[in-house]
Short mmCIF file of C-alpha atoms in Angstrom, two decimals:
data_model
loop_
_atom_site.label_atom_id
_atom_site.label_comp_id
_atom_site.label_asym_id
_atom_site.label_seq_id
_atom_site.Cartn_x
_atom_site.Cartn_y
_atom_site.Cartn_z
CA MET A 1255 -47.37 45.69 72.88
CA ALA A 1256 -43.88 44.53 74.17
CA ILE A 1257 -45.81 43.31 77.69
CA ALA A 1258 -48.64 41.87 76.30
CA ALA A 1259 -46.77 39.84 73.87
CA VAL A 1260 -44.21 38.68 77.14
CA VAL A 1261 -47.02 37.43 79.01
CA VAL A 1262 -49.16 35.81 76.56
CA LEU A 1263 -47.56 34.53 73.86
CA PRO A 1264 -45.84 32.01 76.11
CA ILE A 1265 -49.02 31.37 77.96
CA GLY A 1266 -50.39 30.79 74.08
CA LEU A 1267 -47.45 28.42 72.86
CA LEU A 1268 -47.70 26.71 75.79
CA PHE A 1269 -52.21 25.52 74.97
CA LEU A 1270 -51.14 25.13 71.82
CA LEU A 1271 -48.04 22.46 72.80
CA SER A 1272 -50.43 20.95 75.53
CA GLY A 1273 -53.30 20.15 72.68
CA ILE A 1274 -50.17 18.06 70.41
CA VAL A 1275 -48.69 16.11 73.30
CA VAL A 1276 -52.16 14.29 73.98
CA ASN A 1277 -51.56 12.95 70.41
CA LEU A 1278 -47.89 10.81 71.65
CA ILE A 1279 -51.49 9.16 73.87
CA GLN A 1280 -52.10 6.27 72.27
CA VAL A 1281 -54.99 3.68 74.22
CA GLU A 1282 -56.09 0.60 73.76
CA LEU A 1283 -59.33 0.08 75.25
CA PHE A 1284 -60.49 -3.27 76.35
CA VAL A 1285 -64.89 -2.97 76.61
CA ASN A 1286 -67.60 -5.19 76.33
CA GLN A 1287 -69.58 -4.38 72.86
CA GLU A 1288 -72.69 -2.79 75.24
CA THR A 1289 -70.36 -0.18 77.79
CA PHE A 1290 -68.46 1.11 74.33
CA GLU A 1291 -71.74 1.55 73.07
CA MET A 1292 -72.69 3.56 75.98
CA LEU A 1293 -69.34 5.64 76.53
CA GLY A 1294 -70.18 9.74 76.16
CA LYS A 1295 -74.14 9.41 75.84
CA GLU A 1296 -74.80 9.23 79.50
CA HIS A 1297 -73.79 10.64 82.94
CA ALA A 1298 -71.60 8.43 84.79
CA LEU A 1299 -69.03 8.28 87.84
CA LEU A 1300 -65.78 7.08 87.37
CA ILE A 1301 -63.30 5.84 89.42
CA CYS A 1302 -60.18 4.42 88.39
CA ASN A 1303 -56.57 3.32 90.01
CA HIS A 1304 -53.67 6.31 90.37
CA ARG A 1305 -51.25 4.60 88.46
CA SER A 1306 -49.09 6.78 86.46
CA ASP A 1307 -48.52 10.25 86.78
CA ILE A 1308 -50.81 11.49 82.96
CA ASP A 1309 -53.84 8.68 84.51
CA TRP A 1310 -55.60 12.51 84.24
CA LEU A 1311 -54.18 13.07 80.32
CA VAL A 1312 -55.36 9.74 79.34
CA GLY A 1313 -58.83 10.45 80.64
CA TRP A 1314 -59.15 12.98 78.64
CA VAL A 1315 -57.88 11.10 75.53
CA LEU A 1316 -60.86 8.41 76.53
CA ALA A 1317 -63.35 10.97 77.20
CA GLN A 1318 -62.02 13.21 73.71
CA ARG A 1319 -62.80 9.41 71.35
CA SER A 1320 -66.08 9.21 73.31
CA GLY A 1321 -66.75 12.62 72.04
CA CYS A 1322 -67.22 14.20 75.77
CA LEU A 1323 -64.43 16.17 76.34
CA GLY A 1324 -65.96 18.81 76.84
CA SER A 1325 -67.99 17.51 79.93
CA SER A 1326 -65.37 15.42 81.49
CA LEU A 1327 -64.68 16.38 85.38
CA ALA A 1328 -62.40 14.83 87.36
CA LEU A 1329 -62.15 15.54 92.09
CA ILE A 1330 -58.41 16.12 91.57
CA LYS A 1331 -56.42 17.53 94.74
CA ARG A 1332 -56.14 21.70 94.79
CA SER A 1333 -52.18 22.17 94.05
CA VAL A 1334 -52.20 21.18 90.16
CA LEU A 1335 -54.49 24.62 90.24
CA PHE A 1336 -51.39 26.06 89.73
CA LEU A 1337 -49.87 24.30 86.85
CA PRO A 1338 -50.06 26.91 83.80
CA VAL A 1339 -52.31 26.27 81.36
CA ILE A 1340 -53.26 22.80 82.50
CA GLY A 1341 -54.41 23.51 86.01
CA TRP A 1342 -56.15 26.69 84.56
CA SER A 1343 -57.86 24.88 82.36
CA MET A 1344 -59.24 22.48 84.61
CA TRP A 1345 -60.42 25.54 86.53
CA PHE A 1346 -62.08 27.29 83.71
CA SER A 1347 -64.17 23.42 82.59
CA GLY A 1348 -65.86 23.41 86.18
CA TYR A 1349 -63.38 20.80 88.39
CA ILE A 1350 -64.10 20.06 91.98
CA PHE A 1351 -60.86 20.94 93.63
CA LEU A 1352 -60.54 19.57 97.42
CA LYS A 1353 -57.35 20.45 100.36
CA ARG A 1354 -57.74 16.22 101.20
CA SER A 1355 -59.23 17.05 104.19
CA TRP A 1356 -62.39 16.32 104.56
CA ALA A 1357 -63.63 18.92 107.00
CA LYS A 1358 -62.17 21.42 105.20
CA ASP A 1359 -63.86 19.82 101.74
CA GLU A 1360 -66.94 18.40 102.81
CA ASN A 1361 -68.62 21.83 101.96
CA THR A 1362 -67.02 22.27 98.40
CA LEU A 1363 -67.64 18.53 97.59
CA LYS A 1364 -71.78 18.56 98.37
CA THR A 1365 -71.77 21.72 96.18
CA GLY A 1366 -69.66 20.53 93.38
CA LEU A 1367 -71.41 18.15 93.43
CA GLU A 1368 -75.31 19.32 93.25
CA GLY A 1369 -73.99 21.72 90.91
CA LEU A 1370 -73.99 19.51 88.44
CA HIS A 1371 -77.88 18.14 88.88
CA ASP A 1372 -79.02 20.32 85.82
CA PHE A 1373 -75.30 19.68 83.51
CA PRO A 1374 -76.51 20.23 79.82
CA MET A 1375 -75.14 16.73 78.44
CA PRO A 1376 -73.32 13.50 79.35
CA PHE A 1377 -70.67 14.22 81.65
CA TRP A 1378 -68.10 12.42 83.13
CA LEU A 1379 -66.82 12.99 86.92
CA ALA A 1380 -63.40 11.33 87.69
CA LEU A 1381 -62.73 10.08 91.59
CA PHE A 1382 -59.41 8.26 92.04
CA VAL A 1383 -60.01 6.78 95.75
CA GLU A 1384 -57.07 5.71 96.41
CA GLY A 1385 -56.26 9.64 97.34
CA THR A 1386 -53.05 9.40 95.92
CA ARG A 1387 -50.54 7.66 93.13
CA PHE A 1388 -49.40 4.37 93.80
CA THR A 1389 -45.58 3.66 94.61
CA LYS A 1390 -43.62 0.85 95.99
CA GLU A 1391 -43.17 2.61 99.58
CA LYS A 1392 -47.08 2.97 99.80
CA LEU A 1393 -47.96 0.01 98.50
CA GLU A 1394 -45.77 -1.62 101.36
CA ALA A 1395 -47.30 0.98 103.60
CA ALA A 1396 -50.83 -0.30 102.12
CA GLN A 1397 -49.52 -3.44 102.32
CA GLU A 1398 -48.66 -3.58 106.22
CA TYR A 1399 -51.59 -2.36 106.94
CA ALA A 1400 -53.98 -4.94 105.32
CA ALA A 1401 -51.48 -7.84 107.47
CA SER A 1402 -52.05 -6.13 110.60
CA ALA A 1403 -56.20 -5.59 110.09
CA GLY A 1404 -56.74 -8.79 108.35
CA LEU A 1405 -57.72 -7.84 104.98
CA PRO A 1406 -56.95 -9.12 101.52
CA ILE A 1407 -53.10 -7.97 100.99
CA PRO A 1408 -53.22 -5.51 97.40
CA ARG A 1409 -50.59 -6.35 95.27
CA ASN A 1410 -51.13 -4.09 92.33
CA VAL A 1411 -53.70 -1.54 93.78
CA LEU A 1412 -53.89 1.18 97.45
CA ILE A 1413 -56.10 0.01 99.76
CA PRO A 1414 -59.27 2.94 98.75
CA ARG A 1415 -60.78 5.96 100.72
CA THR A 1416 -64.52 5.52 100.53
CA LYS A 1417 -65.70 9.16 102.24
CA GLY A 1418 -65.43 10.86 98.96
CA PHE A 1419 -66.81 8.04 96.92
CA VAL A 1420 -69.37 7.52 100.37
CA ALA A 1421 -70.71 11.33 98.53
CA ALA A 1422 -70.51 10.98 95.44
CA VAL A 1423 -73.26 8.17 94.99
CA THR A 1424 -75.34 9.94 97.84
CA HIS A 1425 -75.40 12.98 95.68
CA LEU A 1426 -74.55 12.09 92.50
CA ARG A 1427 -77.47 8.47 92.42
CA PRO A 1428 -80.65 10.29 91.86
CA PHE A 1429 -79.50 11.80 87.82
CA VAL A 1430 -76.42 9.52 86.97
CA PRO A 1431 -76.74 5.87 86.21
CA VAL A 1432 -74.07 4.96 85.91
CA ILE A 1433 -70.40 4.22 87.59
CA TYR A 1434 -67.82 3.14 85.83
CA ASN A 1435 -64.59 0.84 87.30
CA ILE A 1436 -61.61 1.56 85.13
CA THR A 1437 -58.76 0.35 85.71
CA VAL A 1438 -54.97 1.69 83.78
CA ALA A 1439 -52.18 -0.86 82.92
CA ILE A 1440 -49.03 -0.38 81.32
CA PRO A 1441 -47.96 -2.87 78.81
CA LYS A 1442 -44.62 -5.13 79.64
CA ASP A 1443 -42.08 -3.46 77.50
CA GLU A 1444 -43.38 0.02 77.66
CA PRO A 1445 -41.64 2.34 80.36
CA GLN A 1446 -43.44 4.72 83.00
CA PRO A 1447 -45.19 6.70 80.94
CA THR A 1448 -44.86 10.51 82.31
CA LEU A 1449 -45.25 13.82 81.87
CA LEU A 1450 -42.51 14.82 81.38
CA ARG A 1451 -41.16 12.20 78.82
CA ILE A 1452 -43.97 13.13 76.82
CA PHE A 1453 -43.48 16.74 76.64
CA ARG A 1454 -40.40 15.36 75.37
CA ALA A 1455 -42.15 14.38 72.18
CA ARG A 1456 -41.90 10.36 72.98
CA PRO A 1457 -45.11 8.67 72.92
CA SER A 1458 -46.94 6.12 75.57
CA ARG A 1459 -49.11 3.32 75.57
CA VAL A 1460 -51.38 2.05 77.55
CA HIS A 1461 -54.18 -0.15 78.24
CA VAL A 1462 -57.62 0.29 79.62
CA HIS A 1463 -59.86 -1.91 80.90
CA ILE A 1464 -63.67 -0.37 81.51
CA GLN A 1465 -67.14 -2.22 83.37
CA ARG A 1466 -70.04 -0.72 83.58
CA HIS A 1467 -72.15 -0.63 87.18
CA LEU A 1468 -75.67 0.10 87.60
CA MET A 1469 -75.84 3.23 89.83
CA ARG A 1470 -79.51 1.42 91.22
CA GLU A 1471 -77.38 -1.55 92.13
CA LEU A 1472 -75.54 0.09 94.73
CA PRO A 1473 -76.05 -0.40 98.81
CA GLU A 1474 -78.20 2.30 100.09
CA THR A 1475 -76.70 2.44 103.44
CA GLY A 1476 -73.09 4.32 103.75
CA SER A 1477 -71.53 1.09 104.74
CA GLY A 1478 -72.63 -0.69 102.17
CA ILE A 1479 -71.68 1.60 99.33
CA ALA A 1480 -68.00 1.59 101.11
CA GLN A 1481 -67.98 -1.81 101.28
CA TRP A 1482 -69.20 -2.18 97.24
CA CYS A 1483 -66.33 0.24 96.70
CA LYS A 1484 -63.26 -2.07 98.42
CA ASP A 1485 -64.50 -4.67 96.87
CA MET A 1486 -64.08 -3.56 93.79
CA PHE A 1487 -60.83 -2.90 94.65
CA VAL A 1488 -59.92 -6.34 94.76
CA ALA A 1489 -61.11 -7.31 92.21
CA LYS A 1490 -59.08 -4.65 90.28
CA ASP A 1491 -55.93 -5.93 92.31
CA ALA A 1492 -56.43 -9.58 90.73
CA LEU A 1493 -57.38 -8.18 87.02
CA LEU A 1494 -54.03 -5.91 87.55
CA GLU A 1495 -52.11 -9.46 88.71
CA ARG A 1496 -53.95 -10.94 85.02
CA HIS A 1497 -52.66 -8.43 83.12
CA LEU A 1498 -49.19 -8.76 84.35
CA ASP A 1499 -48.69 -11.99 83.59
CA THR A 1500 -50.90 -12.30 80.15
CA ASP A 1501 -50.49 -8.37 78.83
CA THR A 1502 -54.17 -8.16 78.87
CA PHE A 1503 -56.87 -8.09 80.72
CA GLY A 1504 -58.62 -11.83 79.65
CA ASP A 1505 -62.24 -11.61 76.82
CA ASP A 1506 -62.81 -8.01 76.80
CA ILE A 1507 -62.08 -6.70 72.68
CA CYS A 1508 -59.29 -4.84 72.67
CA ARG A 1509 -60.20 -1.39 70.83
CA ASP A 1510 -57.24 1.20 69.30
CA ILE A 1511 -59.44 4.00 69.69
CA GLY A 1512 -56.11 5.59 68.24
CA ARG A 1513 -54.98 9.24 68.37
CA PRO A 1514 -57.27 12.33 68.21
CA ARG A 1515 -56.21 12.74 64.38
CA LYS A 1516 -59.32 15.35 64.36
CA SER A 1517 -57.98 17.48 67.83
CA LEU A 1518 -54.79 17.26 65.91
CA LEU A 1519 -55.47 19.48 62.74
CA VAL A 1520 -57.35 21.94 64.73
CA VAL A 1521 -53.81 22.00 66.70
CA LEU A 1522 -52.14 22.48 63.39
CA PHE A 1523 -54.10 25.00 62.52
CA TRP A 1524 -54.17 27.23 64.96
CA SER A 1525 -50.37 26.77 64.96
CA LEU A 1526 -50.59 28.29 61.95
CA LEU A 1527 -52.59 30.68 62.54
CA LEU A 1528 -50.33 32.36 65.57
CA THR A 1529 -46.99 31.87 63.79
CA LEU A 1530 -48.14 34.05 61.19
CA ALA A 1531 -49.51 36.37 63.26
CA ILE A 1532 -46.65 36.79 65.59
CA VAL A 1533 -44.57 37.20 61.95
CA GLU A 1534 -47.23 40.13 61.70
CA PHE A 1535 -47.16 41.12 65.14
CA PHE A 1536 -42.64 41.75 64.78
CA ARG A 1537 -43.59 42.96 61.42
CA CYS A 1538 -46.21 45.92 62.44
CA PHE A 1539 -44.51 46.63 66.05
CA PRO A 1540 -40.76 45.98 66.05
CA PHE A 1541 -38.24 44.98 69.03
CA SER A 1542 -35.88 46.44 70.39
CA LYS A 1543 -32.67 44.85 71.47
CA MET A 1544 -34.00 44.57 75.49
CA GLU A 1545 -37.69 43.96 74.91
CA LEU A 1546 -37.12 41.24 72.60
CA VAL A 1547 -34.49 40.00 75.78
CA LEU A 1548 -36.98 40.50 78.25
CA CYS A 1549 -39.15 38.78 75.95
CA LEU A 1550 -37.23 35.33 76.32
CA VAL A 1551 -35.81 35.69 79.28
CA PHE A 1552 -39.47 35.26 80.28
CA LEU A 1553 -40.43 32.83 77.79
CA ALA A 1554 -37.62 30.72 79.85
CA VAL A 1555 -38.29 31.50 83.29
CA VAL A 1556 -41.83 29.95 81.89
CA ILE A 1557 -40.76 26.86 80.88
CA ALA A 1558 -38.75 26.36 83.77
CA ILE A 1559 -41.65 26.68 85.99
CA MET A 1560 -43.45 24.69 84.02
CA GLN A 1561 -40.59 21.59 83.91
CA ILE A 1562 -40.61 22.52 88.16
CA LEU A 1563 -44.04 21.66 88.57
CA ILE A 1564 -44.48 18.90 86.91
CA THR A 1565 -41.20 17.61 88.45
CA SER A 1566 -42.43 18.35 92.23
CA THR A 1567 -46.26 16.23 90.75
CA GLN A 1568 -44.57 13.29 89.34
CA SER A 1569 -44.64 9.82 91.29
CA GLU A 1570 -42.07 9.76 92.97
CA ARG A 1571 -42.64 12.77 94.30
CA SER A 1572 -46.38 12.92 94.99
CA THR A 1573 -47.65 13.56 98.91
CA PRO A 1574 -50.01 11.80 100.00
CA PRO A 1575 -53.25 12.71 101.87
CA PRO A 1576 -53.51 13.88 105.34
CA PRO A 1577 -53.61 10.72 107.52
CA ARG A 1578 -57.49 10.32 109.67
CA PRO A 1579 -58.43 11.35 112.19
CA ALA A 1580 -59.57 7.96 114.58
CA VAL A 1581 -63.24 6.77 114.26
CA GLU A 1582 -65.51 5.29 116.72
CA GLN A 1583 -64.95 1.55 117.71
CA SER A 1584 -68.20 0.51 116.34
CA ASP A 1585 -67.85 2.29 112.72
CA GLN A 1586 -64.15 0.46 112.84
CA LEU A 1587 -65.63 -1.94 110.22
CA THR A 1588 -66.74 0.63 108.25
CA GLU A 1589 -64.56 2.97 108.36
CA GLY A 1590 -60.96 1.02 108.46
CA LEU A 1591 -60.18 1.55 105.57
CA LEU A 1592 -59.89 5.34 105.64
CA GLN A 1593 -57.40 5.18 107.86
CA SER A 1594 -54.49 2.76 105.81
CA LYS A 1595 -50.91 3.28 106.44
CA ALA A 1596 -51.60 4.00 102.48
CA THR A 1597 -51.90 7.64 102.76
CA VAL A 1598 -50.05 8.29 105.98
#
């Protein structure tokens, strides 16, 4: 019994805590009426700039408010799988974990995308095409490469890696009708949001802009799809530049979608139930001092591991994807951005 308590109780507490912290994120959504009404009612491929450590959590909040949290998926780096509770829940939900090596990921990606064909409800599949989180150092590398290659020099985004996006569009086009082009920005008066800040019960506010594009309007060729993605990120860079000046995205209405109060009530209910179960458990199976010490030590170890893993995944500590091998001269115009120094 002591062993069961040592293993199960910390995991249960961390799971409930992860539910509570979602309610500390306030998302202000900028979107036109037509797109707002369609959120959660159709299959969609999402492309988003990777601005902060909690972009995925912002996505969860949007999905929850749109009624499709249970069918929200993402292409995500494999190391996240080892985050206690959070990574495990992603694995159970069917997220596609990649090693960021095309030779190793091509079959995994193809199988994962084809498996969505018969998905029983509207799903969102998120893809961070920059391949890594935004940092000052990575931006400088991207600017250096863009200048040497005669490309538009980015100021607020990295240069997208389009190979995964091309594969996703190619496989999803027959049954996914739309792409949501999502832009995440931090308001001027807000500190950079991090997971550790959230776990310390400090709320964060983010601005999110969504544009809806019909999948059938994208080019048919791989090079055309790649160029479409690059063009979207040039426009996204300009949109973020406007946000820096005005703290808004322009004419689209700001919709404060609030906090998921229903999920908070559910979490509080289960917290109360777990507390009562713990009290009853200790009453029926009193622990010796040694067993109690073991429980406390194990809980401290789990918390310490969470702290280390979360800290190691912060933006400034993130590792960029491996560099791509050189392409043939004839393909350089199409695939050149895949070799961006932003990912070196």
